[in-house]
Short mmCIF file of C-alpha atoms in Angstrom, two decimals:
data_model
loop_
_atom_site.label_atom_id
_atom_site.label_comp_id
_atom_site.label_asym_id
_atom_site.label_seq_id
_atom_site.Cartn_x
_atom_site.Cartn_y
_atom_site.Cartn_z
CA SER A 29 5.26 -1.02 25.50
CA SER A 30 2.92 0.47 22.88
CA ALA A 31 -0.75 1.04 22.14
CA ALA A 32 -2.44 1.73 18.79
CA TYR A 33 -6.09 2.82 18.85
CA GLU A 34 -8.16 2.75 15.66
CA GLY A 35 -11.78 3.87 15.87
CA GLU A 36 -14.84 4.84 13.88
CA VAL A 37 -17.64 7.13 15.04
CA LEU A 38 -21.14 5.76 14.54
CA ILE A 39 -24.04 8.08 13.74
CA ARG A 40 -27.47 7.46 15.29
CA ASP A 41 -30.46 9.74 14.65
CA GLY A 42 -28.20 12.13 12.74
CA GLU A 43 -25.83 12.67 15.68
CA PRO A 44 -22.52 11.02 16.63
CA ARG A 45 -23.37 8.85 19.66
CA PHE A 46 -20.76 6.12 19.94
CA ALA A 47 -17.28 5.18 18.71
CA ARG A 48 -16.11 1.62 18.16
CA PHE A 49 -12.38 1.05 18.69
CA ASN A 50 -9.93 -1.73 17.93
CA ALA A 51 -6.75 -1.40 19.93
CA ASN A 52 -3.54 -3.35 19.66
CA VAL A 53 -1.59 -3.18 22.92
CA ARG A 54 1.94 -4.59 22.95
CA VAL A 55 2.53 -6.15 26.38
CA GLU A 56 5.89 -7.29 27.75
CA VAL A 57 5.76 -9.44 30.87
CA LEU A 58 9.16 -9.54 32.56
CA ARG A 59 8.13 -11.58 35.63
CA ALA A 60 9.70 -15.06 35.60
CA LYS A 61 6.68 -16.95 36.98
CA GLY A 62 3.25 -16.45 38.48
CA TRP A 63 0.29 -14.34 37.43
CA SER A 64 0.64 -10.78 36.11
CA ARG A 65 -2.03 -8.08 36.42
CA ILE A 66 -1.88 -5.36 33.75
CA PRO A 67 -4.38 -2.46 33.62
CA VAL A 68 -5.29 -1.77 29.98
CA LEU A 69 -8.54 0.26 29.69
CA PRO A 70 -10.67 2.39 31.98
CA ALA A 71 -13.93 0.84 33.17
CA THR A 72 -15.75 3.87 31.66
CA VAL A 73 -15.58 2.26 28.19
CA ALA A 74 -17.57 -0.79 27.07
CA LEU A 75 -15.24 -3.74 26.49
CA HIS A 76 -16.53 -6.14 23.80
CA SER A 77 -13.57 -8.53 23.69
CA ALA A 78 -9.94 -8.99 24.68
CA LYS A 79 -7.80 -11.57 22.88
CA ILE A 80 -4.26 -12.91 22.99
CA LYS A 81 -3.22 -15.00 19.96
CA GLY A 82 -6.88 -15.27 18.91
CA LYS A 83 -8.08 -16.63 22.27
CA GLU A 84 -10.15 -14.80 24.87
CA ALA A 85 -8.04 -13.19 27.57
CA ALA A 86 -8.97 -13.11 31.26
CA MET A 87 -10.09 -9.58 32.23
CA VAL A 88 -11.35 -8.21 35.53
CA ILE A 89 -12.12 -4.70 36.79
CA GLU A 90 -9.69 -3.47 39.44
CA GLY A 91 -9.14 0.11 40.56
CA GLY A 92 -11.42 1.48 37.85
CA PHE A 93 -9.56 -0.30 35.01
CA TYR A 94 -10.12 -3.41 32.95
CA THR A 95 -7.13 -5.48 34.03
CA LEU A 96 -5.54 -8.33 32.10
CA ILE A 97 -4.66 -11.36 34.25
CA THR A 98 -2.17 -13.63 32.52
CA GLN A 99 0.58 -16.20 32.93
CA GLU A 100 1.99 -15.39 29.46
CA ARG A 101 5.69 -14.50 29.44
CA GLY A 102 7.69 -12.21 27.21
CA ALA A 103 6.18 -9.95 24.57
CA PHE A 104 2.73 -10.48 23.05
CA ASP A 105 -0.12 -8.50 21.51
CA LEU A 106 -3.41 -7.91 23.31
CA GLU A 107 -6.23 -7.16 20.86
CA LEU A 108 -9.07 -5.11 22.33
CA ASP A 109 -12.48 -4.31 20.86
CA PHE A 110 -14.36 -1.66 22.83
CA GLY A 111 -16.77 1.24 22.57
CA ALA A 112 -16.71 4.76 23.97
CA SER A 113 -19.52 7.28 24.13
CA VAL A 114 -19.49 10.51 22.11
CA SER A 115 -20.88 13.66 23.69
CA THR A 116 -22.07 16.61 21.60
CA THR A 117 -22.56 20.12 22.98
CA ASN A 118 -23.09 23.33 20.98
CA GLY A 119 -22.10 21.63 17.72
CA GLN A 120 -18.84 20.21 19.09
CA SER A 121 -18.49 16.44 19.53
CA ARG A 122 -15.99 14.79 21.86
CA ILE A 123 -14.61 11.39 22.90
CA ALA A 124 -12.56 11.13 26.05
CA PHE A 125 -11.23 8.29 28.17
CA GLU A 126 -8.21 7.67 30.37
CA MET A 127 -5.39 5.60 28.91
CA ALA A 128 -3.26 3.02 30.68
CA GLY A 129 0.45 3.80 30.47
CA ALA A 130 2.28 2.82 27.27
CA GLY A 131 5.64 3.74 25.79
CA ALA A 132 4.23 4.82 22.42
CA THR A 133 0.61 5.67 21.64
CA THR A 134 -1.01 6.29 18.26
CA LEU A 135 -4.59 7.13 17.33
CA ARG A 136 -6.59 6.91 14.11
CA LEU A 137 -10.22 8.03 14.25
CA LYS A 138 -12.70 8.10 11.35
CA VAL A 139 -15.77 10.34 11.47
CA PRO A 140 -18.45 10.03 8.74
CA ALA A 141 -18.98 13.56 7.44
CA ALA A 142 -19.64 15.32 4.15
CA GLU A 143 -18.31 18.69 5.36
CA ASP A 144 -14.85 19.70 6.52
CA LEU A 145 -14.17 19.08 10.20
CA ASP A 146 -11.80 20.86 12.56
CA PHE A 147 -10.16 18.26 14.86
CA THR A 148 -8.42 18.81 18.18
CA VAL A 149 -6.47 15.97 19.80
CA SER A 150 -5.39 17.04 23.29
CA ASN A 151 -1.66 16.70 23.99
CA ALA A 152 -0.94 15.34 20.48
CA HIS A 153 2.68 15.76 19.38
CA LEU A 154 1.89 14.99 15.74
CA GLN A 155 -1.55 15.35 14.19
CA SER A 156 -2.93 15.24 10.68
CA ASP A 157 -6.36 14.83 9.14
CA GLU A 158 -7.54 13.92 5.67
CA ILE A 159 -10.52 12.74 3.65
CA VAL A 160 -10.68 8.95 3.23
CA ASP A 161 -13.71 7.71 1.27
CA LYS A 162 -16.77 9.19 3.03
CA PHE A 163 -14.89 9.80 6.27
CA ARG A 164 -12.80 12.51 7.83
CA GLN A 165 -9.83 10.77 9.41
CA VAL A 166 -7.50 12.13 12.07
CA ASP A 167 -4.14 10.51 12.92
CA ALA A 168 -2.16 11.49 16.01
CA THR A 169 0.81 10.49 18.14
CA LEU A 170 0.22 10.97 21.86
CA PRO A 171 2.11 10.75 25.16
CA GLY A 172 1.85 7.29 26.70
CA ASN A 173 -0.41 8.25 29.61
CA GLY A 174 -3.19 10.64 30.56
CA THR A 175 -6.49 11.12 28.80
CA LEU A 176 -7.19 10.42 25.16
CA MET A 177 -9.45 13.33 24.17
CA VAL A 178 -10.54 14.08 20.61
CA SER A 179 -13.01 16.82 19.72
CA TRP A 180 -14.31 17.98 16.38
CA GLN A 181 -16.77 20.42 14.87
CA ARG A 182 -17.69 21.63 11.43
CA GLU A 183 -14.96 23.86 10.08
CA ILE A 184 -16.10 27.47 9.80
CA SER A 185 -14.71 29.41 6.87
CA GLN A 186 -13.33 32.94 7.36
CA GLU A 187 -16.20 34.42 5.32
CA ALA A 188 -18.80 32.73 7.54
CA GLU A 189 -17.14 34.02 10.72
CA VAL A 190 -17.56 37.67 9.81
CA GLU A 191 -21.15 38.68 9.32
CA LYS A 192 -21.32 41.66 6.99
CA GLN A 193 -23.41 44.53 8.28
CA GLN A 194 -24.39 47.92 6.92
CA ALA A 195 -22.23 50.70 8.30
CA GLN A 196 -24.19 53.12 10.50
CA VAL A 197 -23.42 56.76 11.26
CA TYR A 198 -24.94 58.50 14.27
#
């Protein structure tokens, strides 16, 4: 019914290389009995752990997704710890992975940076960013399906964009 992703970008060799996420997915199993199979994360991310009520949850890969297999009934929280790669091209860094469907999806991502960053969260309905300690943090509310894609680059001031040149007359 909902998914909340909270991540932090890790810097290696001076470049963002990897992001570690904790996700809390609210699952509601309506089936009266038997096993339920619920896709929760794409197999393109690195799953570290999946827990229900503090215990390891049974996960398999089916159809390109990590899939929860459970006999739990009703509503419960699935706690996920996973990593996603960060790609950097021409000074712009990006994280992207497909999301499993959820009714409500929120994102909080922290990027260690001393300079101002310009964030873009694709398809975000609400987005804000702020400085928190030594991090730039972006918060967003997203549609419940599709791709979670966040990109950022150093913010360029208006003065830096326009290079002043000597006027020339021919």
